[in-house]
Short mmCIF file of C-alpha atoms (C1' of nucleotides) in Angstrom, two decimals:
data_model
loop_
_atom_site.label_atom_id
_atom_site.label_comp_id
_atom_site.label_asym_id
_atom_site.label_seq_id
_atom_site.Cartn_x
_atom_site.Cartn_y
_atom_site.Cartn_z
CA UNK A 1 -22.61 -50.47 -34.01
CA UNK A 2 -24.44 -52.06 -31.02
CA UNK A 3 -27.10 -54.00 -31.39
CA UNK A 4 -29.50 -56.56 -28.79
CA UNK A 5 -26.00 -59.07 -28.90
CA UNK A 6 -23.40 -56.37 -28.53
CA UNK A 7 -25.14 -54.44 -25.57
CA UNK A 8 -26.10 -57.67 -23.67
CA UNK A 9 -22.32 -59.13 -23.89
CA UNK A 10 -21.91 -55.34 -22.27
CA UNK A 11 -24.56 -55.84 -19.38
CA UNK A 12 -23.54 -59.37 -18.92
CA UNK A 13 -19.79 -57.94 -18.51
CA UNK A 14 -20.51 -55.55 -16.35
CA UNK A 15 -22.82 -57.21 -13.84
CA UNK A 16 -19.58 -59.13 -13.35
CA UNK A 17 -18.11 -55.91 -11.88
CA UNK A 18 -20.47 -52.90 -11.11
CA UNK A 19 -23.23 -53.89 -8.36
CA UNK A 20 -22.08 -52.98 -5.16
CA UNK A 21 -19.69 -50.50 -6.31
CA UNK A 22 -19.57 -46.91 -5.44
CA UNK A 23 -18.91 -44.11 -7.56
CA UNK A 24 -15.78 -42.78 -6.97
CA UNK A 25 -16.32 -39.58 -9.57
CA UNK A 26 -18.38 -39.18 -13.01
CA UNK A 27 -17.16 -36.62 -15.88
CA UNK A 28 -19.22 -36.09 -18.85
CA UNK A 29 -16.60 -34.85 -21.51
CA UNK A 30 -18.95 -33.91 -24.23
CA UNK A 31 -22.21 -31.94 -23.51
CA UNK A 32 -23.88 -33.40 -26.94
CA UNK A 33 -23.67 -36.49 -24.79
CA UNK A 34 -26.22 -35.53 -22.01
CA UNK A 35 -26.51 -33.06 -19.19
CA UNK A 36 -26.05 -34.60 -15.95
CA UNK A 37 -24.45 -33.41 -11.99
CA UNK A 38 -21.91 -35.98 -11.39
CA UNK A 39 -21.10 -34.23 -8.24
CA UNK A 40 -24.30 -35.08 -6.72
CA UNK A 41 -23.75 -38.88 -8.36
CA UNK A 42 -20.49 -39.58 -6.65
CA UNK A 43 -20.50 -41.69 -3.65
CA UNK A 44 -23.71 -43.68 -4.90
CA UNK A 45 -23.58 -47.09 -5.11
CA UNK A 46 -24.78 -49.08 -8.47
CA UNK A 47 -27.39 -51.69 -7.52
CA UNK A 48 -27.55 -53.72 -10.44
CA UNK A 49 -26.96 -52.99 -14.30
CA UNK A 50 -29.46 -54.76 -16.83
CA UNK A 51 -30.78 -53.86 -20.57
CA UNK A 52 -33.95 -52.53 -22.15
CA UNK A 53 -33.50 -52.83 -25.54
CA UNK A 54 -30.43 -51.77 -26.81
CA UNK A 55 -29.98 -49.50 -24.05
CA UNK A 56 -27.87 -50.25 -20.71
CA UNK A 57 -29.45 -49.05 -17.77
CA UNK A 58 -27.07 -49.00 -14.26
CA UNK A 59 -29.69 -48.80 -11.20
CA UNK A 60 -28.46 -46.15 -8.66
CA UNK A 61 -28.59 -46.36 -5.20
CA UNK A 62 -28.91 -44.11 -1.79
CA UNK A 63 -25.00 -43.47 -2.00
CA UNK A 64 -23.49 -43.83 1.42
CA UNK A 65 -23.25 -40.33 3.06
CA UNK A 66 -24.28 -36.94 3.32
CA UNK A 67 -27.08 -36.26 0.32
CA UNK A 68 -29.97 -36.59 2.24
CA UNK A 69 -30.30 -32.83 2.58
CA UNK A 70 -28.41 -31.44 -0.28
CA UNK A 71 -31.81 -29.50 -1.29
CA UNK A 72 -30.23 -27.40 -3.94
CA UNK A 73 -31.22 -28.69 -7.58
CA UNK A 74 -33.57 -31.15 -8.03
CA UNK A 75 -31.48 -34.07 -9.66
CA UNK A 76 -32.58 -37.75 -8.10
CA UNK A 77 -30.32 -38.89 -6.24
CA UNK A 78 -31.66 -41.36 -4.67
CA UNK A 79 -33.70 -43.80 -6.48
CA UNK A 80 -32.30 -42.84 -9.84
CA UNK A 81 -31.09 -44.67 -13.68
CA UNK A 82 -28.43 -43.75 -15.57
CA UNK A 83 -29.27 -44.76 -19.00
CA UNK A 84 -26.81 -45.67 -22.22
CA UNK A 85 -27.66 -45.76 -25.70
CA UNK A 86 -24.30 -46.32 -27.81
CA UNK A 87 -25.74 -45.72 -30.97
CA UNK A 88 -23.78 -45.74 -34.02
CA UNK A 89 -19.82 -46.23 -33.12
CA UNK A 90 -20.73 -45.70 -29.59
CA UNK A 91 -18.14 -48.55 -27.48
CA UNK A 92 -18.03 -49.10 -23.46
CA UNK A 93 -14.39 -49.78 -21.89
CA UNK A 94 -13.40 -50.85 -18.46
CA UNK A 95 -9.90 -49.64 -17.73
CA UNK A 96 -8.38 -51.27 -14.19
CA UNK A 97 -5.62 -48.97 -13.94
CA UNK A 98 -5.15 -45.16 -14.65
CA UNK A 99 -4.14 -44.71 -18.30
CA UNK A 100 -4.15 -42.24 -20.87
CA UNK A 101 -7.60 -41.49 -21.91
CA UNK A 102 -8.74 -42.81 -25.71
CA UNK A 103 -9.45 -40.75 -28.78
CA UNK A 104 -13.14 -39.81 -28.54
CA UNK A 105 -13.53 -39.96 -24.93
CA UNK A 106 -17.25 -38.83 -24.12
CA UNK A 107 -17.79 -39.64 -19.99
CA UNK A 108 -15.49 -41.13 -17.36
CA UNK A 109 -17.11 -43.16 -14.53
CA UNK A 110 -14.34 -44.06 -11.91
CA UNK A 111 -14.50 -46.90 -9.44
CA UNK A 112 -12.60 -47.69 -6.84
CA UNK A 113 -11.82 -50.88 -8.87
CA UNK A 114 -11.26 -49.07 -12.17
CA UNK A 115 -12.75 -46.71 -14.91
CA UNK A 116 -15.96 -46.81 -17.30
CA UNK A 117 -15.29 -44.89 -20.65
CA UNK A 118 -17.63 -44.24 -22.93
CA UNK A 119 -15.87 -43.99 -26.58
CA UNK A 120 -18.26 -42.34 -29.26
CA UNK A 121 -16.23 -41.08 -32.52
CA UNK A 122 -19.70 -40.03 -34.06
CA UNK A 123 -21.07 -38.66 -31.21
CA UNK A 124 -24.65 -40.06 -31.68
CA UNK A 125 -25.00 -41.98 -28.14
CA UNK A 126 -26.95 -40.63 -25.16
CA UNK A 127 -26.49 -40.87 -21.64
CA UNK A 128 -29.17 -39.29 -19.30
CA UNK A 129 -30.11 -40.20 -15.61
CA UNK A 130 -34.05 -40.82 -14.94
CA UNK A 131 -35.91 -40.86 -11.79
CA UNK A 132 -36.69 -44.14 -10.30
CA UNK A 133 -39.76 -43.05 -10.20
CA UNK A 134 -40.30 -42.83 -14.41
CA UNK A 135 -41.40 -46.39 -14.94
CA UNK A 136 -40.43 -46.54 -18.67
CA UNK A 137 -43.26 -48.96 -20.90
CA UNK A 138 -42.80 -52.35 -21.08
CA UNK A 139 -40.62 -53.59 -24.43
CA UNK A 140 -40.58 -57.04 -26.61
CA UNK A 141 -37.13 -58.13 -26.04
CA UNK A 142 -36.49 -60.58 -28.88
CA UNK A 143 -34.15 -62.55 -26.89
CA UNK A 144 -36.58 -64.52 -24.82
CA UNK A 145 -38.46 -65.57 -27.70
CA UNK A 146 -40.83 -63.74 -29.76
CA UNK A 147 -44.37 -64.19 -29.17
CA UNK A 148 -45.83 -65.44 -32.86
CA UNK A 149 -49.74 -65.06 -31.57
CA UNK A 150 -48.97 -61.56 -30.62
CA UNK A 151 -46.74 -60.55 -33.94
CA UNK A 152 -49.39 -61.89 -36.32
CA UNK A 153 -52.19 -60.02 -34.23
CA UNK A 154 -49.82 -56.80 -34.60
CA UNK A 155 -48.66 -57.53 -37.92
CA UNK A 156 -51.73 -58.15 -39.57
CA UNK A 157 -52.27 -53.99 -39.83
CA UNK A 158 -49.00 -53.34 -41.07
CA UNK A 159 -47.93 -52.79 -44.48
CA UNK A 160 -44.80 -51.78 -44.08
CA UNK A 161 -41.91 -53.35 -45.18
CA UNK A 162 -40.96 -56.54 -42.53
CA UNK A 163 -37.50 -55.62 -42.36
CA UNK A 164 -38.63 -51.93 -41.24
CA UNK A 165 -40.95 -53.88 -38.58
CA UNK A 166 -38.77 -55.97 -37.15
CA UNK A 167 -36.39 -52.78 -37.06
CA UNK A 168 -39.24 -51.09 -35.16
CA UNK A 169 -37.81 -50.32 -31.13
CA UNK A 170 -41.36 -49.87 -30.16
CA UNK A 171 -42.39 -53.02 -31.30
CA UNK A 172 -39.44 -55.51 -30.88
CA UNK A 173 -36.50 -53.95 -29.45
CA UNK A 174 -32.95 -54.85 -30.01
CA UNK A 175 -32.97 -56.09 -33.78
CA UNK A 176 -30.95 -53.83 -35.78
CA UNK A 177 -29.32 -53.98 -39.39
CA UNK A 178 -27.67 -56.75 -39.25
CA UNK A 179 -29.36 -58.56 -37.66
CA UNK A 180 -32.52 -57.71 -39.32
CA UNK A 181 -30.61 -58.92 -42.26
CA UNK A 182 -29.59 -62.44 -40.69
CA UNK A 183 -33.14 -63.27 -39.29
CA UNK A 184 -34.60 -62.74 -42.57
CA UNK A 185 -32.35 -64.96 -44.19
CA UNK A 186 -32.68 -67.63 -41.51
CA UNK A 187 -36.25 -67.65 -41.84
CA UNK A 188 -35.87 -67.62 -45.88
CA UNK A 189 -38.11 -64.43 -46.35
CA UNK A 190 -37.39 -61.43 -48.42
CA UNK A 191 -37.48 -58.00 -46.57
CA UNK A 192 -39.45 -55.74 -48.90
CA UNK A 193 -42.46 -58.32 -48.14
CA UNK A 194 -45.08 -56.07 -46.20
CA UNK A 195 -45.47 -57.16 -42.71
CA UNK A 196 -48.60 -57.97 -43.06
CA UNK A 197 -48.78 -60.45 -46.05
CA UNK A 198 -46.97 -63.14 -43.51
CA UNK A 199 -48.64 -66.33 -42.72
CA UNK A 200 -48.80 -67.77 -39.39
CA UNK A 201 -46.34 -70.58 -40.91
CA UNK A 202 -43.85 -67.73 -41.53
CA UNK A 203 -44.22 -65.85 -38.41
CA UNK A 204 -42.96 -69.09 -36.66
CA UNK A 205 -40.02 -69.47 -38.80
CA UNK A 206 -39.24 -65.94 -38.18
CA UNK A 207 -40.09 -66.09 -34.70
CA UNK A 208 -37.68 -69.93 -34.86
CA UNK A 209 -34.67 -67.51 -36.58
CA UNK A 210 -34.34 -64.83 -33.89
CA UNK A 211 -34.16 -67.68 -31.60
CA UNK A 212 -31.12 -68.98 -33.33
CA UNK A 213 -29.21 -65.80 -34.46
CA UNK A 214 -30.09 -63.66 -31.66
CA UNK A 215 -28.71 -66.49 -28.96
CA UNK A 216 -25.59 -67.06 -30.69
CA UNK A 217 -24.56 -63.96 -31.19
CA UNK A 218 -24.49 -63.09 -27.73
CA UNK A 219 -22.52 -66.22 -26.89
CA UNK A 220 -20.06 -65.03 -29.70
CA UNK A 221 -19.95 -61.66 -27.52
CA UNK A 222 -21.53 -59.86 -30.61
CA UNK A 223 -20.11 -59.03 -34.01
CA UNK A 224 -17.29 -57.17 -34.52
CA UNK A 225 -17.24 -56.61 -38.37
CA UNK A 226 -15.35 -53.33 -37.94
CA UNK A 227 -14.81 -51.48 -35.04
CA UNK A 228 -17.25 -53.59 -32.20
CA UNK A 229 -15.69 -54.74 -29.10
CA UNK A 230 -16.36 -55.90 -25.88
CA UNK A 231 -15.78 -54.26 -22.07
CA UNK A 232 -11.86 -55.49 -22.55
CA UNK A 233 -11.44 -54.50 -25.66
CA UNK A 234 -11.82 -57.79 -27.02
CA UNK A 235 -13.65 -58.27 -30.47
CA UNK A 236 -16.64 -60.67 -30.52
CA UNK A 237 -16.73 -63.75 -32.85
CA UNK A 238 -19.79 -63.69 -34.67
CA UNK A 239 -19.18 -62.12 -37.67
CA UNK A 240 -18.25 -65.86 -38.96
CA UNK A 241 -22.18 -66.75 -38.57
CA UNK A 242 -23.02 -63.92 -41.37
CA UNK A 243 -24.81 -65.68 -44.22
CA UNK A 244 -25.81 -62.11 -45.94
CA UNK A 245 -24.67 -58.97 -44.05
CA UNK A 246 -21.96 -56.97 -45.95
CA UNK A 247 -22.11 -60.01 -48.65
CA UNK A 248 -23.30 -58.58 -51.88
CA UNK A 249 -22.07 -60.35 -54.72
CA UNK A 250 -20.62 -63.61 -52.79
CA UNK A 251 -22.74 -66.66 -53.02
CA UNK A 252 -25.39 -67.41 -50.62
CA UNK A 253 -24.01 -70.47 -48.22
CA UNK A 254 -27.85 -71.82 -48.41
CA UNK A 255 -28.37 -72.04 -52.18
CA UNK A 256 -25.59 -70.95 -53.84
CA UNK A 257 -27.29 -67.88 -55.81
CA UNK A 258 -25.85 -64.65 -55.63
CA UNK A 259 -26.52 -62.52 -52.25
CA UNK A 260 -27.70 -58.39 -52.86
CA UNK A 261 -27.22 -55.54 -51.52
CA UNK A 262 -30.23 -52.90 -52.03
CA UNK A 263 -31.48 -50.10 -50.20
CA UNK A 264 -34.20 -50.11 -47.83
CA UNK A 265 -35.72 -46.72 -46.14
CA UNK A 266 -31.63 -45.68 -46.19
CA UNK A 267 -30.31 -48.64 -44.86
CA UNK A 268 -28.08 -51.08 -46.44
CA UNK A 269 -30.31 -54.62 -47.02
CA UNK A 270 -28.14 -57.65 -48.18
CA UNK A 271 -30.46 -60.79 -48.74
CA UNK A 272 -30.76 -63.98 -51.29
CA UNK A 273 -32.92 -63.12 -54.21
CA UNK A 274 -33.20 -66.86 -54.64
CA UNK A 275 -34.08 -68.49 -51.48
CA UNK A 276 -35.77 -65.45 -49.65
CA UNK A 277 -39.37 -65.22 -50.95
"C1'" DT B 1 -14.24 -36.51 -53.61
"C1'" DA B 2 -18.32 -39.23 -52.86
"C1'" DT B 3 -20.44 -42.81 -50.31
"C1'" DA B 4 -21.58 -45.63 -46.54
"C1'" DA B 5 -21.47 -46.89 -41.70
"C1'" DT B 6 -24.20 -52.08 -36.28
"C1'" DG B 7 -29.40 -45.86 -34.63
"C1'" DT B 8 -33.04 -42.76 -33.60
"C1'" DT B 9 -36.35 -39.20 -34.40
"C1'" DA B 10 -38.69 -34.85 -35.92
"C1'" DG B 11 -41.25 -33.45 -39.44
"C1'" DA B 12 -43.19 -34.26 -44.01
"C1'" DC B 13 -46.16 -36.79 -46.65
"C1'" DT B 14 -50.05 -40.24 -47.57
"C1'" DA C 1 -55.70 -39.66 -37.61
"C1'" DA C 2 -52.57 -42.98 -38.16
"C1'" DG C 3 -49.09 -45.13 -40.74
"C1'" DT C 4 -44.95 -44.58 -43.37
"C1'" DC C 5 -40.92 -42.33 -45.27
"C1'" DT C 6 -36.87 -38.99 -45.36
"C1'" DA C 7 -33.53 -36.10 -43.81
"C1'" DA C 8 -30.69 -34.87 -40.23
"C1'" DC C 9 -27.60 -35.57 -36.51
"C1'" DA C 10 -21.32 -35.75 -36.47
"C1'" DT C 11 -17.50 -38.28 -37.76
"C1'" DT C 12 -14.48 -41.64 -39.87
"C1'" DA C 13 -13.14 -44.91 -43.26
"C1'" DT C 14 -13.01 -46.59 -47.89
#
DNA sequence: TATAATGTTAGACT
DNA sequence: AAGTCTAACATTAT
């Protein structure tokens, strides 16, 4: 479900509330979810929240009391990330006040100022807490602008196909389906082209489309074409940009011809026979 | 009942 | 060896 837009309208929510806050308590209510000691988490304070991808990492601080010399285990306390990867149908939700707890339920972070939930029906996301001291590599993040110089120079070995590429976490990371989708439309080119039979020319319309799409997504909070929405609950607003995603068989809004829907490496591909060469 | 779903990855295959 | 592809993960909705 979450893609770059939908996990940045997250981080941007939350930095509104977490940094300076302490945790109060943290459950994990599904083990396929991650292993983690929220005993030794509680009373830490979270620094600062920001994204890596399409993951939401919340920096962890010293924590106010005792820990210093709680020597049993080995789980950072200290310096430490806790890292969330949503996945599939995996949805964040800040509740102020004490409430029942939703279907699907997977970990509980309380605040003094109210509770995290992490919903997951499908049960794909992650959550795991790293060590300060793991300096994770360096990612592309799409949303300040993709570097055309430095696609071309990594394209140019690539044959696969340049929806699969620009799919690619290790590469760029944030662009999912539909997105994938919408930036190939934008930028008029047809996703079974192999990455590396792009011109410069095309590279910078590419490059041109992620800077549109990717942008106004976020400020739409993300798309919520079924079951996406925000911290509050709120759905996001972009699925009325869509030109192709979920579209087969409706008319392209660019050229009129008739948008597809074919299958690419398992994924649903919707795209403009007629206008994306 | 069969298929598809906004993601990732281990293992198979070139 | 490196690049690419497929199946699998677990569940719900159509």
């Amino acid at each position: 479900m979450p893609e770059l837009p939908e996990v940045e309208t997250l981080c941007r929510q939350l930095k509104e509330i977490l940094p300076g806050g302490r945790i109060l308590s943290l459950h994990i209510l599904d083990p396929l979810l991650g292993r983690c000691d929220g005993r030794r988490l509680a009373g830490c304070t979270v620094e600062a929240v920001h994204r890596r991808g399409k993951s939401l990492c919340m920096e962890i601080g010293r924590g106010v009391q005792s820990s210093d010399q709680s020597a049993e285990g080995d789980l950072p306390v200290k310096g430490c990330v806790l890292e969330i990867h949503l996945r599939m149908t995996g949805r964040l939700l800040w509740r102020a006040a004490e409430e029942t707890l939703p279907s699907h339920t997977r970990l509980v972070i309380t605040f003094s100022t109210g509770m995290l939930l992490l919903i997951d029906p499908r049960r794909f996301a992650t959550f795991r807490a790293r060590p300060d001291s793991v300096v994770p590599p360096p990612l592309l993040d799409p949303l300040g602008g993709l570097p055309v110089r430095l696609l071309r120079q990594i394209a140019a070995t690539r044959r696969l196909p340049v929806k699969s590429f620009l799919m690619d976490q290790r590469c760029i990371a944030g662009i999912g389906n539909i997105y994938a989708c919408e930036i190939l439309h934008h930028a008029c080119l047809d996703p079974r082209r192999p990455t590396c039979s792009l011109s410069t020319q095309e590279w910078r319309k590419l490059a041109r489309a992620a800077a549109v799409i990717l942008p106004r997504a976020v400020t739409c909070r993300g798309t919520s074409i079924s079951d996406w929405r925000d911290l509050f609950g709120v759905r996001g607003g972009n699925q009325e940009h869509l030109e192709v995603y979920s579209r087969e068989g409706k008319p392209c809004r660019r050229c009129g011809g008739m948008v597809e829907r074919i299958k690419m490496s398992g994924r649903g591909t919707w795209f403009c026979p007629i206008c994306q060469k």
